[in-house]
Amino acid sequence: MINTIEKLAAYNVWANDTLLAHLDKAVAGGAEIPAVALRLFSHVLNAQAIWIARLTDTQSPVKVWQEHTLEGLHQLHAQTSNRLLQMAQAADDTELYRTITYTNSVGDAYVSQVSDVLTHVHVHANYHRGQVATRLRDNGLEPINTDFITYCRELSAKETVSL
């Protein structure tokens, strides 16, 4: 059986790596990353940290719309993206069906199933990476393709080469 949540978590690591490498390359080439793109990608990684904190019943180290430099984004990605992958890999049925109670950024209380949270984190990230791509293009920078199917194609190509 394919573990879709685990595959989405692995894709999320790849997509964040790919976007960060693209932003690094743009900066190395003399481009300035638009503040709105940094703000949106900060939100992606902040959300990852916040959801990890909710899942582990700990305090989040960041706020929802806290802004980070490119270097700060690298650090937050290193702290959160692989952690979410590890959580997805370790989650058995008991964990996936477990519910958590939390409050959102405006204080509303909710109860959610862990499987829904782990799915949401990656869908949410993808939505905002798309916004980052749009803002890059709006500001004269070429965006990078971080589509899920592109990840799957690269994964298949690597598997074919290793056979």
JSON list of N, CA and C in Angstrom, two decimals, residues 5 18 25 39 41 45 47 67 83 90 101 109 112 115 123 130 138 140 143 147:
[
{"chain": "A", "resi": 5, "resn": "ILE", "atom": "N", "xyz": [0.45, 10.05, 2.78]},
{"chain": "A", "resi": 5, "resn": "ILE", "atom": "CA", "xyz": [0.90, 11.12, 3.68]},
{"chain": "A", "resi": 5, "resn": "ILE", "atom": "C", "xyz": [2.43, 11.15, 3.71]},
{"chain": "A", "resi": 18, "resn": "THR", "atom": "N", "xyz": [13.96, 22.62, -3.30]},
{"chain": "A", "resi": 18, "resn": "THR", "atom": "CA", "xyz": [14.01, 23.13, -4.68]},
{"chain": "A", "resi": 18, "resn": "THR", "atom": "C", "xyz": [13.78, 24.63, -4.71]},
{"chain": "A", "resi": 25, "resn": "LYS", "atom": "N", "xyz": [20.05, 30.76, -5.86]},
{"chain": "A", "resi": 25, "resn": "LYS", "atom": "CA", "xyz": [20.64, 31.00, -7.18]},
{"chain": "A", "resi": 25, "resn": "LYS", "atom": "C", "xyz": [20.29, 32.40, -7.69]},
{"chain": "A", "resi": 39, "resn": "ARG", "atom": "N", "xyz": [7.85, 36.69, 2.53]},
{"chain": "A", "resi": 39, "resn": "ARG", "atom": "CA", "xyz": [6.78, 36.66, 3.54]},
{"chain": "A", "resi": 39, "resn": "ARG", "atom": "C", "xyz": [5.93, 35.41, 3.36]},
{"chain": "A", "resi": 41, "resn": "PHE", "atom": "N", "xyz": [6.76, 32.55, 1.83]},
{"chain": "A", "resi": 41, "resn": "PHE", "atom": "CA", "xyz": [7.50, 31.33, 2.13]},
{"chain": "A", "resi": 41, "resn": "PHE", "atom": "C", "xyz": [7.80, 31.22, 3.62]},
{"chain": "A", "resi": 45, "resn": "LEU", "atom": "N", "xyz": [6.81, 27.89, 6.16]},
{"chain": "A", "resi": 45, "resn": "LEU", "atom": "CA", "xyz": [7.69, 27.23, 7.13]},
{"chain": "A", "resi": 45, "resn": "LEU", "atom": "C", "xyz": [7.25, 27.49, 8.56]},
{"chain": "A", "resi": 47, "resn": "ALA", "atom": "N", "xyz": [4.13, 27.76, 9.43]},
{"chain": "A", "resi": 47, "resn": "ALA", "atom": "CA", "xyz": [3.00, 26.84, 9.61]},
{"chain": "A", "resi": 47, "resn": "ALA", "atom": "C", "xyz": [3.50, 25.43, 9.93]},
{"chain": "A", "resi": 67, "resn": "GLU", "atom": "N", "xyz": [8.19, 37.01, 9.74]},
{"chain": "A", "resi": 67, "resn": "GLU", "atom": "CA", "xyz": [8.99, 37.06, 8.51]},
{"chain": "A", "resi": 67, "resn": "GLU", "atom": "C", "xyz": [10.44, 36.70, 8.79]},
{"chain": "A", "resi": 83, "resn": "ARG", "atom": "N", "xyz": [11.47, 16.93, 9.83]},
{"chain": "A", "resi": 83, "resn": "ARG", "atom": "CA", "xyz": [10.75, 16.51, 11.05]},
{"chain": "A", "resi": 83, "resn": "ARG", "atom": "C", "xyz": [9.35, 16.04, 10.67]},
{"chain": "A", "resi": 90, "resn": "ALA", "atom": "N", "xyz": [6.80, 7.63, 10.85]},
{"chain": "A", "resi": 90, "resn": "ALA", "atom": "CA", "xyz": [6.63, 6.92, 12.12]},
{"chain": "A", "resi": 90, "resn": "ALA", "atom": "C", "xyz": [5.16, 6.70, 12.49]},
{"chain": "A", "resi": 101, "resn": "THR", "atom": "N", "xyz": [-6.28, 18.66, 20.13]},
{"chain": "A", "resi": 101, "resn": "THR", "atom": "CA", "xyz": [-7.05, 19.85, 20.41]},
{"chain": "A", "resi": 101, "resn": "THR", "atom": "C", "xyz": [-6.08, 21.02, 20.45]},
{"chain": "A", "resi": 109, "resn": "ALA", "atom": "N", "xyz": [-10.81, 27.43, 19.06]},
{"chain": "A", "resi": 109, "resn": "ALA", "atom": "CA", "xyz": [-10.44, 26.07, 19.44]},
{"chain": "A", "resi": 109, "resn": "ALA", "atom": "C", "xyz": [-10.95, 25.07, 18.41]},
{"chain": "A", "resi": 112, "resn": "SER", "atom": "N", "xyz": [-8.71, 18.13, 15.61]},
{"chain": "A", "resi": 112, "resn": "SER", "atom": "CA", "xyz": [-8.43, 17.57, 14.29]},
{"chain": "A", "resi": 112, "resn": "SER", "atom": "C", "xyz": [-7.72, 16.23, 14.42]},
{"chain": "A", "resi": 115, "resn": "SER", "atom": "N", "xyz": [-3.99, 12.53, 10.89]},
{"chain": "A", "resi": 115, "resn": "SER", "atom": "CA", "xyz": [-3.88, 12.30, 9.45]},
{"chain": "A", "resi": 115, "resn": "SER", "atom": "C", "xyz": [-4.33, 13.52, 8.65]},
{"chain": "A", "resi": 123, "resn": "VAL", "atom": "N", "xyz": [-0.56, 20.28, 1.75]},
{"chain": "A", "resi": 123, "resn": "VAL", "atom": "CA", "xyz": [-1.45, 20.95, 0.79]},
{"chain": "A", "resi": 123, "resn": "VAL", "atom": "C", "xyz": [-1.34, 22.47, 0.98]},
{"chain": "A", "resi": 130, "resn": "GLY", "atom": "N", "xyz": [2.88, 28.10, -4.63]},
{"chain": "A", "resi": 130, "resn": "GLY", "atom": "CA", "xyz": [2.32, 28.62, -5.87]},
{"chain": "A", "resi": 130, "resn": "GLY", "atom": "C", "xyz": [2.21, 30.14, -5.84]},
{"chain": "A", "resi": 138, "resn": "ASP", "atom": "N", "xyz": [5.70, 38.09, -11.07]},
{"chain": "A", "resi": 138, "resn": "ASP", "atom": "CA", "xyz": [5.21, 39.47, -11.06]},
{"chain": "A", "resi": 138, "resn": "ASP", "atom": "C", "xyz": [6.34, 40.48, -10.90]},
{"chain": "A", "resi": 140, "resn": "GLY", "atom": "N", "xyz": [9.48, 40.01, -12.10]},
{"chain": "A", "resi": 140, "resn": "GLY", "atom": "CA", "xyz": [10.49, 39.83, -13.14]},
{"chain": "A", "resi": 140, "resn": "GLY", "atom": "C", "xyz": [11.44, 38.66, -12.93]},
{"chain": "A", "resi": 143, "resn": "PRO", "atom": "N", "xyz": [9.99, 31.77, -11.90]},
{"chain": "A", "resi": 143, "resn": "PRO", "atom": "CA", "xyz": [9.74, 30.83, -10.81]},
{"chain": "A", "resi": 143, "resn": "PRO", "atom": "C", "xyz": [10.29, 29.45, -11.16]},
{"chain": "A", "resi": 147, "resn": "ASP", "atom": "N", "xyz": [5.92, 21.40, -8.80]},
{"chain": "A", "resi": 147, "resn": "ASP", "atom": "CA", "xyz": [4.72, 20.57, -8.89]},
{"chain": "A", "resi": 147, "resn": "ASP", "atom": "C", "xyz": [4.98, 19.17, -8.37]}
]
